[in-house]
Coordinates of C-alpha atoms and ligand atoms in Angstrom, one line a residue:
M1 CA -0.2 0.1 0.1
L2 CA 1.5 3.2 -1.0
K3 CA 1.8 5.9 1.4
I4 CA 2.2 9.6 1.0
Y5 CA 2.9 12.6 2.9
N6 CA -0.3 15.0 2.5
T7 CA 0.7 18.8 3.1
L8 CA -3.1 19.3 3.5
S9 CA -3.4 16.9 6.5
N10 CA 0.9 17.3 7.6
Q11 CA 0.4 13.6 8.0
I12 CA 1.9 10.4 5.8
E13 CA -1.4 8.9 4.1
E14 CA -2.2 5.7 2.6
F15 CA -3.0 6.6 -1.3
K16 CA -6.8 6.0 -1.9
P17 CA -7.8 6.9 -5.4
L18 CA -11.7 8.5 -5.9
E19 CA -11.9 5.9 -8.2
P20 CA -10.5 2.2 -7.9
N21 CA -7.2 1.6 -9.8
K22 CA -7.0 5.4 -11.5
A23 CA -5.2 8.2 -10.3
G24 CA -5.5 11.7 -11.7
M25 CA -2.5 13.8 -11.2
Y26 CA -2.2 17.6 -11.7
V27 CA 1.3 19.2 -11.7
C28 CA 2.2 22.8 -11.9
G29 CA 3.9 23.5 -15.3
P30 CA 6.4 25.7 -16.0
T31 CA 6.6 29.4 -16.5
V32 CA 8.0 29.4 -19.9
H33 CA 10.1 32.7 -20.4
D34 CA 13.3 31.2 -20.5
F35 CA 14.9 27.6 -20.4
A36 CA 14.3 25.7 -17.3
H37 CA 17.1 25.5 -14.3
I38 CA 18.0 21.8 -13.3
G39 CA 16.0 22.9 -10.1
N40 CA 12.8 23.3 -11.8
F41 CA 13.5 19.9 -13.5
R42 CA 14.1 18.1 -9.8
T43 CA 10.2 19.2 -9.0
F44 CA 8.8 17.7 -12.7
L45 CA 11.3 14.5 -12.7
F46 CA 9.7 13.7 -9.2
A47 CA 6.5 13.9 -10.6
D48 CA 7.4 11.7 -13.2
L49 CA 9.0 9.5 -10.6
L50 CA 5.3 9.7 -8.8
R51 CA 3.6 8.7 -12.1
R52 CA 5.9 5.8 -12.9
Y53 CA 5.4 4.4 -9.5
L54 CA 1.2 4.9 -9.9
K55 CA 1.9 3.0 -12.8
F56 CA 4.1 0.3 -11.2
K57 CA 1.4 -0.3 -8.6
G58 CA -0.9 -0.7 -11.3
Y59 CA -3.2 2.3 -11.5
A60 CA -3.7 3.9 -14.5
V61 CA -2.6 7.2 -14.1
H62 CA -3.9 10.7 -15.8
H63 CA -1.3 13.0 -15.6
V64 CA -2.1 16.9 -16.4
M65 CA 0.7 19.4 -16.9
N66 CA -0.2 23.0 -17.4
I67 CA 2.2 25.3 -19.5
T68 CA 2.3 29.1 -17.9
D69 CA 2.4 31.1 -20.8
V70 CA 1.4 34.9 -19.6
D71 CA 2.8 36.3 -16.9
D72 CA 4.5 39.7 -16.4
K73 CA 7.9 38.5 -17.1
I74 CA 6.6 36.7 -20.4
I75 CA 4.8 39.9 -21.4
R76 CA 8.1 42.0 -20.8
K77 CA 10.3 39.8 -22.4
S78 CA 8.0 38.9 -25.8
V79 CA 7.8 42.9 -26.4
E80 CA 11.7 43.0 -25.9
R81 CA 12.3 40.4 -28.6
G82 CA 9.3 42.0 -30.7
K83 CA 7.5 38.8 -30.8
S84 CA 3.9 37.8 -30.0
L85 CA 2.9 36.2 -26.6
R86 CA 2.3 32.9 -28.7
D87 CA 5.7 32.9 -30.9
Y88 CA 7.7 33.4 -27.7
T89 CA 6.4 30.7 -25.3
T90 CA 6.2 28.9 -27.8
I91 CA 10.4 28.8 -28.1
Y92 CA 10.3 27.9 -24.7
T93 CA 8.0 25.4 -24.5
D94 CA 9.6 23.2 -27.2
Y95 CA 12.9 23.7 -25.5
F96 CA 11.2 22.9 -22.2
F97 CA 9.9 19.5 -23.6
E98 CA 13.2 18.4 -25.5
D99 CA 14.7 19.1 -22.1
L100 CA 12.4 17.2 -20.0
Y101 CA 12.5 14.2 -22.1
A102 CA 15.9 14.2 -22.7
L103 CA 15.7 13.6 -18.9
G104 CA 13.9 10.2 -19.6
A105 CA 10.6 11.5 -18.6
E106 CA 7.4 10.5 -19.6
A107 CA 4.8 12.3 -21.5
P108 CA 1.8 13.5 -19.4
E109 CA -1.3 12.2 -20.9
E110 CA -2.4 16.1 -21.0
I111 CA -0.6 19.3 -21.3
L112 CA -2.6 22.0 -21.4
R113 CA -1.5 25.7 -22.2
A114 CA -2.9 28.5 -19.8
T115 CA -3.9 31.2 -23.1
D116 CA -6.0 28.5 -24.1
H117 CA -8.3 28.2 -20.8
I118 CA -9.0 32.1 -20.8
P119 CA -13.4 31.1 -21.0
E120 CA -13.1 28.5 -18.5
M121 CA -11.2 30.7 -15.9
V122 CA -13.3 33.5 -16.7
G123 CA -16.0 31.0 -15.7
I124 CA -15.2 30.4 -12.2
V125 CA -14.7 34.0 -11.7
K126 CA -18.2 34.3 -12.4
R127 CA -18.8 31.6 -10.1
L128 CA -17.0 33.1 -7.2
E129 CA -19.1 36.1 -8.3
A130 CA -22.0 34.5 -7.8
N131 CA -20.9 33.1 -4.4
G132 CA -19.8 36.7 -2.7
H133 CA -16.2 35.7 -2.8
T134 CA -14.6 38.8 -4.8
Y135 CA -14.6 42.4 -5.2
E136 CA -13.6 44.7 -7.9
S137 CA -11.5 47.6 -8.0
E138 CA -10.1 49.5 -10.7
G139 CA -11.2 47.3 -13.5
S140 CA -9.4 44.4 -11.7
T141 CA -11.1 41.6 -9.7
Y142 CA -10.1 40.2 -7.0
F143 CA -10.6 37.4 -4.2
R144 CA -11.4 38.4 -0.6
I145 CA -9.9 35.7 1.4
N146 CA -11.9 36.5 4.7
T147 CA -14.8 34.8 2.9
F148 CA -13.5 31.7 2.9
D149 CA -13.4 29.9 6.0
G150 CA -10.6 27.6 4.8
Y151 CA -8.2 30.1 4.1
G152 CA -4.9 28.9 5.0
K153 CA -5.5 25.2 5.6
L154 CA -2.7 24.1 3.1
S155 CA 0.2 26.4 4.1
K156 CA -1.2 27.0 7.8
V157 CA -0.5 30.5 7.0
K158 CA -2.0 32.5 9.5
F159 CA -3.6 36.1 8.8
E160 CA -4.5 38.7 11.6
G161 CA -7.4 41.1 11.5
N162 CA -9.8 42.0 8.9
V163 CA -8.2 41.6 5.6
V164 CA -10.3 43.5 3.0
G165 CA -9.9 46.5 0.8
A166 CA -7.9 47.9 -2.0
S167 CA -4.8 48.8 0.7
E168 CA -4.5 45.1 1.5
R169 CA -5.0 43.6 -2.1
V170 CA -1.8 42.3 -4.1
D171 CA -1.6 42.5 -8.1
S172 CA 1.1 40.8 -8.1
D173 CA 1.2 36.8 -8.5
E174 CA 4.2 36.1 -6.1
Y175 CA 3.9 37.3 -2.2
E176 CA 5.5 35.3 0.3
A177 CA 4.2 33.7 3.7
K178 CA 6.0 36.5 5.9
E179 CA 4.1 39.4 3.9
N180 CA 0.8 37.9 5.4
A181 CA -2.1 36.9 3.6
R182 CA -3.4 39.5 1.2
D183 CA -6.7 39.6 -1.2
F184 CA -5.6 38.0 -4.5
V185 CA -6.2 38.9 -8.1
L186 CA -8.1 36.9 -10.2
W187 CA -8.5 38.5 -13.2
K188 CA -5.8 42.0 -14.0
A189 CA -7.3 45.0 -15.6
A190 CA -5.4 45.9 -19.2
K191 CA -2.5 47.8 -18.9
P192 CA -1.4 49.7 -22.2
G193 CA 0.6 48.0 -24.2
E194 CA 0.1 44.7 -23.0
P195 CA -1.8 41.9 -24.5
F196 CA -5.6 41.5 -23.3
W197 CA -8.3 39.4 -23.4
E198 CA -11.9 40.7 -24.1
T199 CA -14.2 39.0 -21.7
E200 CA -17.3 39.2 -19.2
L201 CA -14.8 40.4 -16.7
G202 CA -13.7 43.3 -18.8
K203 CA -10.7 43.7 -20.9
G204 CA -7.5 42.0 -19.2
R205 CA -5.8 38.9 -18.7
P206 CA -6.0 36.4 -15.8
G207 CA -4.1 35.9 -12.5
W208 CA -1.6 33.2 -12.0
H209 CA -4.0 31.3 -10.2
I210 CA -6.8 30.9 -11.5
E211 CA -5.4 29.2 -14.4
C212 CA -4.4 26.4 -12.3
S213 CA -7.6 26.0 -10.6
A214 CA -9.3 26.1 -14.4
M215 CA -7.0 23.8 -16.0
S216 CA -6.9 21.1 -13.1
M217 CA -10.5 21.0 -12.9
K218 CA -11.5 20.7 -16.7
A219 CA -8.7 17.5 -17.2
L220 CA -9.8 16.1 -14.0
G221 CA -13.0 16.8 -12.3
E222 CA -14.1 19.6 -9.4
T223 CA -12.6 17.0 -7.1
F224 CA -9.4 14.9 -8.2
D225 CA -6.9 12.6 -6.3
I226 CA -2.9 14.6 -6.4
H227 CA -2.0 18.1 -7.3
V228 CA 2.1 18.4 -7.3
G229 CA 4.5 21.2 -7.4
G230 CA 7.5 22.7 -5.4
V231 CA 7.6 23.6 -1.9
D232 CA 7.7 27.4 -2.9
L233 CA 3.9 27.0 -4.3
V234 CA 2.3 26.0 -1.2
F235 CA 2.0 29.7 -0.6
P236 CA 0.2 31.6 -2.0
H237 CA 0.1 29.4 -5.0
H238 CA -1.6 26.5 -4.0
E239 CA -3.6 28.3 -1.1
N240 CA -5.3 30.5 -3.3
E241 CA -6.2 27.7 -5.8
I242 CA -7.8 26.1 -3.1
A243 CA -9.6 29.2 -2.3
Q244 CA -10.8 30.1 -5.7
S245 CA -11.7 26.3 -6.5
E246 CA -13.7 25.2 -3.2
G247 CA -15.4 28.8 -3.2
A248 CA -16.5 28.2 -6.7
T249 CA -17.7 24.6 -6.4
G250 CA -18.1 24.0 -2.8
K251 CA -16.6 20.5 -2.9
P252 CA -13.1 19.3 -1.6
F253 CA -10.7 20.2 -4.5
V254 CA -7.8 18.0 -4.1
K255 CA -7.4 14.9 -2.2
Y256 CA -3.5 14.4 -1.7
W257 CA -0.7 17.7 -2.1
V258 CA 2.3 16.4 -2.8
H259 CA 5.3 18.8 -2.7
A260 CA 8.8 18.5 -3.9
E261 CA 11.6 20.0 -1.8
F262 CA 14.2 22.0 -3.1
L263 CA 17.5 21.7 -5.2
M264 CA 19.9 23.5 -3.5
V265 CA 23.4 25.4 -4.3
E266 CA 25.6 26.2 -1.1
G267 CA 22.6 26.6 1.1
Q268 CA 20.4 28.4 -1.0
K269 CA 17.4 27.4 -3.2
M270 CA 18.8 26.9 -6.9
S271 CA 17.3 29.8 -9.0
K272 CA 17.0 32.3 -11.5
S273 CA 17.2 35.3 -9.6
L274 CA 20.0 34.5 -7.7
G275 CA 22.0 33.2 -10.7
N276 CA 23.0 29.9 -9.0
Y277 CA 22.0 27.6 -11.5
Y278 CA 22.5 25.6 -14.2
T279 CA 20.4 24.5 -17.2
Y280 CA 20.2 21.0 -18.3
R281 CA 22.1 21.8 -21.4
D282 CA 24.6 23.6 -19.8
L283 CA 25.6 20.3 -18.0
V284 CA 25.3 18.6 -21.2
E285 CA 27.9 21.0 -22.6
K286 CA 30.2 20.2 -19.5
G287 CA 29.5 17.0 -20.6
Y288 CA 27.6 15.4 -18.3
S289 CA 24.9 12.8 -19.4
A290 CA 21.0 13.2 -19.0
R291 CA 21.0 9.6 -17.1
A292 CA 23.3 11.0 -14.1
I293 CA 21.3 15.0 -14.2
R294 CA 18.2 12.1 -13.3
Y295 CA 19.8 9.8 -11.3
L296 CA 20.9 12.8 -9.0
L297 CA 17.6 14.6 -9.3
L298 CA 16.3 11.4 -8.2
S299 CA 18.5 10.2 -5.6
A300 CA 17.2 11.9 -2.8
P301 CA 13.7 11.8 -1.1
H302 CA 11.2 14.6 -2.2
H303 CA 10.5 15.5 1.0
K304 CA 14.4 16.3 1.7
Q305 CA 16.5 19.3 0.3
L306 CA 19.2 18.0 -2.3
N307 CA 22.3 20.1 -2.6
F308 CA 23.5 20.4 -6.5
T309 CA 27.8 20.0 -6.9
L310 CA 29.2 19.0 -9.6
E311 CA 31.5 16.6 -7.7
G312 CA 28.0 14.8 -6.8
L313 CA 27.1 14.7 -10.7
R314 CA 30.6 13.3 -11.6
G315 CA 29.5 10.6 -8.6
A316 CA 26.0 9.8 -10.2
E317 CA 27.9 9.6 -13.9
S318 CA 30.1 6.5 -12.5
T319 CA 27.2 4.9 -10.4
V320 CA 24.8 5.2 -13.6
A321 CA 27.6 3.9 -16.1
R322 CA 28.0 1.0 -13.5
L323 CA 24.4 0.1 -13.7
N324 CA 24.5 0.2 -17.1
D325 CA 28.1 -2.3 -17.5
F326 CA 26.1 -4.4 -15.1
K327 CA 22.9 -4.5 -17.0
Q328 CA 25.3 -5.2 -20.3
R329 CA 27.4 -8.1 -18.5
L330 CA 24.0 -9.6 -17.3
T331 CA 22.5 -9.3 -21.2
E332 CA 25.8 -10.9 -22.5
V333 CA 26.2 -13.8 -20.1
Q334 CA 25.9 -17.6 -21.5
P335 CA 24.2 -19.6 -18.9
E336 CA 23.8 -23.0 -18.7
E337 CA 20.1 -24.4 -19.2
G338 CA 18.4 -24.7 -15.6
S339 CA 17.7 -22.0 -12.9
T340 CA 19.2 -21.8 -9.1
P341 CA 16.3 -21.4 -6.8
A342 CA 18.5 -19.0 -4.6
I343 CA 18.8 -16.4 -6.7
A344 CA 15.3 -16.3 -7.8
R345 CA 14.6 -16.0 -4.6
M346 CA 17.4 -13.2 -4.1
A347 CA 15.4 -11.0 -7.0
E348 CA 12.2 -11.4 -5.3
L349 CA 13.6 -10.2 -2.2
S350 CA 15.1 -7.1 -3.8
L351 CA 12.1 -6.3 -5.8
K352 CA 10.1 -6.3 -2.5
R353 CA 12.4 -4.2 -0.7
F354 CA 12.3 -1.7 -3.5
E355 CA 8.7 -1.8 -3.6
D356 CA 8.5 -1.2 0.4
A357 CA 10.3 1.7 0.2
M358 CA 8.8 3.3 -2.2
D359 CA 5.4 2.7 -0.5
D360 CA 7.3 4.4 2.5
D361 CA 6.3 8.2 1.0
L362 CA 8.5 7.2 -2.1
N363 CA 12.0 7.1 0.0
A364 CA 14.0 6.9 -3.6
A365 CA 17.4 6.8 -1.8
E366 CA 16.1 3.4 -0.1
A367 CA 14.6 2.1 -3.2
L368 CA 18.0 3.0 -4.8
A369 CA 20.1 1.0 -2.2
A370 CA 17.6 -2.1 -3.0
V371 CA 18.9 -1.8 -6.6
H372 CA 22.9 -1.6 -5.8
D373 CA 22.3 -4.4 -3.6
F374 CA 20.8 -6.2 -6.2
A375 CA 23.3 -5.2 -8.6
R376 CA 26.3 -6.1 -6.1
E377 CA 25.1 -10.0 -5.8
T378 CA 24.0 -10.7 -9.2
N379 CA 27.3 -9.9 -9.9
S380 CA 29.1 -12.3 -7.4
S381 CA 26.4 -15.0 -8.8
M382 CA 28.0 -14.1 -12.5
A383 CA 31.2 -14.4 -11.4
S384 CA 30.6 -17.9 -9.5
G385 CA 28.4 -19.1 -12.4
A386 CA 25.6 -19.8 -10.3
I387 CA 23.3 -18.1 -12.8
K388 CA 21.3 -20.2 -15.2
S389 CA 19.3 -19.4 -18.2
E390 CA 16.3 -19.1 -16.6
D391 CA 17.5 -16.9 -13.8
K392 CA 19.3 -14.7 -16.5
A393 CA 15.5 -14.0 -17.3
A394 CA 14.3 -13.2 -14.1
L395 CA 17.1 -11.3 -13.2
L396 CA 16.5 -8.9 -16.5
A397 CA 13.0 -8.5 -15.5
T398 CA 13.8 -7.5 -12.3
I399 CA 15.9 -4.9 -13.6
D400 CA 12.9 -4.1 -16.0
R401 CA 10.6 -3.4 -13.1
F402 CA 13.1 -1.0 -11.3
D403 CA 14.1 1.1 -14.3
S404 CA 10.1 0.9 -15.2
V405 CA 10.2 3.7 -12.1
F406 CA 13.4 4.8 -12.2
N407 CA 14.8 4.9 -15.8
I408 CA 18.4 4.9 -15.1
F409 CA 20.0 1.9 -16.4
G410 CA 19.8 2.7 -20.0
E411 CA 19.7 0.4 -22.7
A412 CA 22.2 -2.4 -22.8
K413 CA 23.8 -2.7 -26.1
K414 CA 22.2 -5.4 -28.8
E415 CA 24.0 -8.7 -29.5
M416 CA 25.7 -8.2 -33.2
L417 CA 23.8 -8.9 -35.7
D418 CA 25.0 -12.0 -38.2
S419 CA 26.3 -9.7 -40.5
E420 CA 27.7 -8.0 -38.3
I421 CA 29.9 -10.9 -37.0
Q422 CA 30.6 -12.0 -40.8
A423 CA 31.7 -8.4 -41.4
L424 CA 34.4 -9.0 -38.6
I425 CA 35.2 -12.3 -40.1
D426 CA 36.0 -10.9 -43.5
E427 CA 38.1 -8.2 -42.1
R428 CA 40.3 -10.7 -39.9
Q429 CA 40.5 -13.2 -43.3
A430 CA 41.7 -9.6 -44.9
A431 CA 44.1 -8.7 -42.1
R432 CA 45.9 -12.3 -41.8
K433 CA 46.4 -12.3 -46.0
V434 CA 48.2 -9.2 -45.6
K435 CA 50.0 -10.6 -42.3
N436 CA 48.6 -8.0 -40.1
F437 CA 48.2 -10.2 -37.3
A438 CA 47.8 -7.6 -34.4
R439 CA 44.8 -6.8 -36.0
S440 CA 43.5 -10.8 -36.9
D441 CA 44.5 -11.6 -33.1
E442 CA 42.4 -8.2 -31.6
I443 CA 39.2 -9.6 -33.8
R444 CA 39.5 -12.8 -32.7
D445 CA 39.4 -11.8 -29.1
Q446 CA 36.7 -9.4 -29.6
L447 CA 34.9 -12.1 -31.0
T448 CA 35.7 -15.2 -28.7
G449 CA 34.6 -11.9 -25.9
M450 CA 31.3 -12.1 -27.5
G451 CA 30.5 -15.8 -27.4
I452 CA 31.7 -16.7 -30.8
I453 CA 33.5 -19.5 -31.6
L454 CA 35.7 -19.9 -35.1
E455 CA 36.1 -23.2 -36.7
D456 CA 38.4 -23.6 -39.8
T457 CA 37.0 -26.0 -42.2
K458 CA 37.8 -27.2 -45.6
D459 CA 35.1 -24.8 -46.9
G460 CA 36.7 -21.9 -44.9
M461 CA 36.0 -19.7 -42.0
R462 CA 33.1 -20.6 -39.9
W463 CA 31.5 -19.3 -37.0
R464 CA 28.7 -20.1 -34.3
R465 CA 27.4 -19.1 -31.0
K466 CA 28.6 -20.5 -27.8
Ligands
LIG501 P1 8.7 28.3 -12.2 O1 8.5 27.9 -13.8 O2 9.4 29.2 -12.1 O3 6.8 28.4 -12.3 O4 8.8 26.7 -11.2 C1 8.7 25.4 -12.1 C2 8.5 24.2 -11.0 O5 10.1 24.3 -10.3 C3 7.7 24.7 -9.5 O6 7.3 23.6 -9.2 C4 8.9 25.4 -8.7 O7 8.2 25.1 -7.2 C5 9.8 24.2 -9.3 N1 11.4 24.7 -8.4 C6 11.8 26.2 -8.9 N2 12.9 26.0 -8.3 C7 13.0 25.0 -7.8 C8 14.4 24.7 -7.0 N3 15.5 25.0 -6.7 N4 14.4 23.1 -6.3 C9 13.0 22.2 -6.9 N5 12.0 22.8 -7.6 C10 12.0 23.9 -7.8
LIG502 ZN1 -0.4 25.9 -10.6

């Protein structure tokens, strides 16, 4: 049974979906004004780990991610570059998915752009208006937080006194808990030179928070299972999503709120504004592999901060290389027929340990420890020749199960094709003819290493697999 820490209840809870065997999950996506950094990808790869583990447990997952393609920064930068909002955000949306998929993430079932959902956002604001949660000021519409009893239930942020009126409201989407809770903007009046939509609420554009309420409920219904984001989204973004959604529908919005902790650099959050960040592309340019970056970002449990260093990444690089070599050797080993029961049992116990760790609030560090111990034990069984044909299949299947969740082993190189073997043999014959015995011996050793036996017959050189 999967147990997961729920920010809303402040407790580890058993995961019980609304509908048996199904899991609906919404992940707050990137704001596409620039390349995402690997701190952002820590959160998105955690979401990928969660979706993959839900599938491992047998759930049919419906994973929805949004693209925030309108906000102050996006507007400013698109104007600077002389591009339309759509053209500008398409550039960084495409880069984002290139990087996300290069980092081994599976595609979400739905990807929704905020600016394609303006009517749904207006619809929610109208419902909030009808329920007495809003007021209008200078063409903008605000959510009055003291009309919503549950305000603060996710972040546990307390607000004092009567938070009403123009002096207490904020137009900006970004404010911090220490600034106290404020009435927040649902719909922003158009400013000169900015893109706007002409709607029932007047000329303007949506606030950031309303985007996610509209898209998540459209895709997953008014109540759904899981909502994911980085810890910095707990307040105000997710608190405000709850107020808007529940204020409009009168129903509970989300069952499980799951937040990923920060990727840190020398004690500070990796962020664009601090300038202490790497993008995926920066690291590839330095020669690091996507698989090592993925391994590093997934190796710590999501509820713990992870300190990023290049030294740590070098360590991850050698770990994934070792795992890949191990899979390669196991793929190539040529065992005798039969089985060794102790080996099948070891594989089963490893998988059980892996699953127990992941069931325990997705303890990735402990799950990976089970993978490494499995590799170590398999290696020693390979060395002693204990692995038989049926064991080999079971061990490879176990690796596939681990990797359906972590996706870190990489592909084993395929066995050589007959035509490739024949080409090597022809090259060897040619080398012998010109008395290049060094090359001819090299090819013989290479073939022997792959379990290919060469036989000189009166009809010429023959080969067979061992
Ligand atoms: P943004 O594109 O700024 O909206 O952020 C996208 C996601 O990245 C959000 O879920 C953030 O919470 C998350 N995020 C931002 N910085 C970090 C970090 N240093 N470590 C982990 N997640 C982060
Ligand atoms: Zn969101």
